[in-house]
PDB file of C-alpha atoms in Angstrom:
ATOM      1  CA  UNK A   1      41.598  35.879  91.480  1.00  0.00           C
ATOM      2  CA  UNK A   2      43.893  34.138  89.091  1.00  0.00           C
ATOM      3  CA  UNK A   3      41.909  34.385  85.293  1.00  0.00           C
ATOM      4  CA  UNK A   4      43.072  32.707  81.905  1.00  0.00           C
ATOM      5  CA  UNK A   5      41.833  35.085  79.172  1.00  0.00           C
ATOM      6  CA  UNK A   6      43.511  32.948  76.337  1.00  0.00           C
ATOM      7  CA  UNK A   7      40.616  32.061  74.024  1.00  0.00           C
ATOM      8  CA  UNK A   8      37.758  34.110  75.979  1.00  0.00           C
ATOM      9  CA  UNK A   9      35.285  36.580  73.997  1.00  0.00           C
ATOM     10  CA  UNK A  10      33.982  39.494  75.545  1.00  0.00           C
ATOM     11  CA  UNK A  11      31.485  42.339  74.180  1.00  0.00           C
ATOM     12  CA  UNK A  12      29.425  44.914  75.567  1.00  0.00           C
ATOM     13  CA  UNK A  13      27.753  44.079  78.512  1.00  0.00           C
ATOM     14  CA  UNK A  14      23.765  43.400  77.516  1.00  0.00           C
ATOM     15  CA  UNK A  15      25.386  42.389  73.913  1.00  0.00           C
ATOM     16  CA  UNK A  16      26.517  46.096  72.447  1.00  0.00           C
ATOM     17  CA  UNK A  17      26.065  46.943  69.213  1.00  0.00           C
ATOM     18  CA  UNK A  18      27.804  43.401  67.895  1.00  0.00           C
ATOM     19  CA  UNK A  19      31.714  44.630  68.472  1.00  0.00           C
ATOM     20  CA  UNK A  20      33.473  41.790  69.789  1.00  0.00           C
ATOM     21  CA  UNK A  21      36.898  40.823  70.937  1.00  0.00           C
ATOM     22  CA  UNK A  22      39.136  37.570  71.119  1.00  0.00           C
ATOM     23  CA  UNK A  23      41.227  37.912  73.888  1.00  0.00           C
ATOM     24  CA  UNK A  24      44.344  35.961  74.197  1.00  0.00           C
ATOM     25  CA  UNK A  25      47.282  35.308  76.982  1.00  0.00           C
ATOM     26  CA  UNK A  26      50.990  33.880  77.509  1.00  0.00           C
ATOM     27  CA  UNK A  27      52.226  34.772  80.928  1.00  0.00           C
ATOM     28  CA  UNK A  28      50.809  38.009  81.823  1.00  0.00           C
ATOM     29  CA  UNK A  29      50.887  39.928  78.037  1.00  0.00           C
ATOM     30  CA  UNK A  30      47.684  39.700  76.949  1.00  0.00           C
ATOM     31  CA  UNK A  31      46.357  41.107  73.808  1.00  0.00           C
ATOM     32  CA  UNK A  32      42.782  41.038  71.715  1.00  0.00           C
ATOM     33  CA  UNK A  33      41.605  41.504  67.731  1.00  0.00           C
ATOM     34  CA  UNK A  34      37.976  43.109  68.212  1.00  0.00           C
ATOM     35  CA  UNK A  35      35.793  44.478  65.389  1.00  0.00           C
ATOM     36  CA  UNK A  36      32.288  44.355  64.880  1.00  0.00           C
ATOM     37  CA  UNK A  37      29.311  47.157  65.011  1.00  0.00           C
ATOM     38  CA  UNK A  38      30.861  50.331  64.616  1.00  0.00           C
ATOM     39  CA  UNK A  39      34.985  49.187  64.202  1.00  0.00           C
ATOM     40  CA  UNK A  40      35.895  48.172  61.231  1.00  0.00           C
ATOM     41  CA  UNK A  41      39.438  46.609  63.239  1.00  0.00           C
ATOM     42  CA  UNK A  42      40.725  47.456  66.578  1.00  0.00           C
ATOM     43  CA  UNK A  43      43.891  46.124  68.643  1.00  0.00           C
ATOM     44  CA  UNK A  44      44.914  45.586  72.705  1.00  0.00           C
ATOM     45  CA  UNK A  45      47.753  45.196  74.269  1.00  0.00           C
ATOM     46  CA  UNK A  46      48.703  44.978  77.424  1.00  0.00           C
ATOM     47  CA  UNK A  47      49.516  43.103  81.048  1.00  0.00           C
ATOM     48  CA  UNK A  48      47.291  40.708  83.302  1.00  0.00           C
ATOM     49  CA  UNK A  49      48.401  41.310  87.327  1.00  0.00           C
ATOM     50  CA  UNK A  50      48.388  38.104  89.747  1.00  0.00           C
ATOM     51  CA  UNK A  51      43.987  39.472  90.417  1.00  0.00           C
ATOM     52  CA  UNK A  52      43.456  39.547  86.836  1.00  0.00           C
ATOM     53  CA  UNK A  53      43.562  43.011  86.053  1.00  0.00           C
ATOM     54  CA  UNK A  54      44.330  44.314  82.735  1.00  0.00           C
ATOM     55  CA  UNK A  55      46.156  47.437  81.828  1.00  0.00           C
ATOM     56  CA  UNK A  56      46.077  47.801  78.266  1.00  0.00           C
ATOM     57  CA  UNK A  57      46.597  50.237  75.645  1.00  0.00           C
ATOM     58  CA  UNK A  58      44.493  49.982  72.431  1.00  0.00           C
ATOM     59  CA  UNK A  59      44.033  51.420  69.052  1.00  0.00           C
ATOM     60  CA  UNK A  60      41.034  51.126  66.817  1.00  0.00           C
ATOM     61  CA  UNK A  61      39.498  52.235  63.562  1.00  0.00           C
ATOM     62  CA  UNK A  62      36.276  53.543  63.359  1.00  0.00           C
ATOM     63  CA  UNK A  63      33.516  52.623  59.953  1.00  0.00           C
ATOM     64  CA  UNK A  64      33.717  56.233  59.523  1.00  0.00           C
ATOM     65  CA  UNK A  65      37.339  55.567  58.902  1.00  0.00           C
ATOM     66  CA  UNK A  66      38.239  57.362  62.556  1.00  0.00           C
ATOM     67  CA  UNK A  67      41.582  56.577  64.322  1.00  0.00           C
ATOM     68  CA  UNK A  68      40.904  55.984  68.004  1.00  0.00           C
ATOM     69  CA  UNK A  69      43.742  55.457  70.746  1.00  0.00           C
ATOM     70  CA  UNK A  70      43.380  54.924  74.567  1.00  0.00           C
ATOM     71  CA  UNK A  71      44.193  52.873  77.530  1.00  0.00           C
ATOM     72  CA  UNK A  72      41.948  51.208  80.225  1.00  0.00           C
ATOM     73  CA  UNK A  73      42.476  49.550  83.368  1.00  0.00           C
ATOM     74  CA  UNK A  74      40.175  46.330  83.392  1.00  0.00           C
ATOM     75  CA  UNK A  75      38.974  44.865  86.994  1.00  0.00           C
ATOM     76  CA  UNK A  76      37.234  41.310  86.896  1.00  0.00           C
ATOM     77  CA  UNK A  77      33.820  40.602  88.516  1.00  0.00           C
ATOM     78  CA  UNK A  78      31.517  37.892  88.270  1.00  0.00           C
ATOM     79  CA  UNK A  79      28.021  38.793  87.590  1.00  0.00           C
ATOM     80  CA  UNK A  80      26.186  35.338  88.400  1.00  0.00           C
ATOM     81  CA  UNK A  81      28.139  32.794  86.071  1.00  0.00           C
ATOM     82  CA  UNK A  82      29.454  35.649  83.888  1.00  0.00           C
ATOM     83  CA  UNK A  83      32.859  37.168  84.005  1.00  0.00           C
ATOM     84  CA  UNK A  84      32.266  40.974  83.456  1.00  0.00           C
ATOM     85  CA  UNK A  85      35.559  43.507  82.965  1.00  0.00           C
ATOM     86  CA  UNK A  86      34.642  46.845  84.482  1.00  0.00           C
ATOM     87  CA  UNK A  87      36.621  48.769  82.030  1.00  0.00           C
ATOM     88  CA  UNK A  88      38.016  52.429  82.855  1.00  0.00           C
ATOM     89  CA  UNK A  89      39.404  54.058  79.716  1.00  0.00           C
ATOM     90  CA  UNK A  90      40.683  57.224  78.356  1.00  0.00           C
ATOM     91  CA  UNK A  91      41.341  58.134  74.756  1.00  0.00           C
ATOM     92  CA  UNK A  92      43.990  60.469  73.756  1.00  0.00           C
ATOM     93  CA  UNK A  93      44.293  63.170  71.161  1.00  0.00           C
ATOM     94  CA  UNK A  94      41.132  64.971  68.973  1.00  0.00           C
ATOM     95  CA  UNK A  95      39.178  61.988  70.315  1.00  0.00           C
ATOM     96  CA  UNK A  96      39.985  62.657  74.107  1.00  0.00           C
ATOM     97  CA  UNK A  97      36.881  61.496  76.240  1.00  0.00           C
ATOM     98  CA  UNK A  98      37.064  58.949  79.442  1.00  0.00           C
ATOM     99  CA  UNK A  99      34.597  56.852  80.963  1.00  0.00           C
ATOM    100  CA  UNK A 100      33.972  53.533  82.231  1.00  0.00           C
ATOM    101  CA  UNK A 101      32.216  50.622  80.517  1.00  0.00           C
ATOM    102  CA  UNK A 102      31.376  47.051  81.246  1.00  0.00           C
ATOM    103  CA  UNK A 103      32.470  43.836  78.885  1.00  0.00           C
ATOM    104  CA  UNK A 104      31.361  40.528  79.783  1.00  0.00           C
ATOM    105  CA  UNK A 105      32.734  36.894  78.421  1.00  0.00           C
ATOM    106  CA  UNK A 106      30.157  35.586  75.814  1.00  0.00           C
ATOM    107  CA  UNK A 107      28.202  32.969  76.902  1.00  0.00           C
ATOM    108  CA  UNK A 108      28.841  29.466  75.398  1.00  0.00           C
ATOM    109  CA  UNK A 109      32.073  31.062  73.757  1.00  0.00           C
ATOM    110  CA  UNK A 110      34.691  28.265  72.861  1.00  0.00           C
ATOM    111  CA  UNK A 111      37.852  28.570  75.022  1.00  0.00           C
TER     112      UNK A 111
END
């Protein structure tokens, strides 16, 4: 499954708490501005594979003015019409936690 993420939007799966991210591509680096909700500014960086999976590293900072850093693997699904990223992420440092999560493309979003 080839994807183009240049110009997509994604956000919490069921619409989150209004964090959202602008995902864009050249060749297989991909990288994303998000912010919204709870992050004041957060970055992504990373590769796309030949399936569309991302492996990204990402750094973020918090309203309460917490410094967040992690990586995730992102795997690409359809949901009906919807492209959802099951995201599996880890953070690092006094932050440490993993889990998984689910992002899906924003309906309507311009591309």
């Amino acid at each position: 499954m080839s994807i183009d993420y240049d110009g997509r939007r994604f956000r919490a799966l069921g619409g989150g708490d209004g964090t959202c991210a602008v995902y864009h591509q050249r060749g297989n680096l991909v990288w994303a501005v998000f912010e919204g909700g709870r992050v004041r500014r957060g970055t992504i960086t990373g590769t796309c594979d030949e399936r569309g999976v991302l492996s990204l590293a990402y750094t973020m900072v918090l309203a309460s003015g917490e410094v967040i850093a992690g990586h995730s693997t992102n795997t690409p699904q359809w949901l009906g019409d919807t492209l959802v990223l099951r995201e599996v992420w880890q953070r690092y440092g006094e932050h440490t936690a993993a889990g998984v999560s689910y992002l899906e493309e924003i309906p309507g979003a311009a591309r």
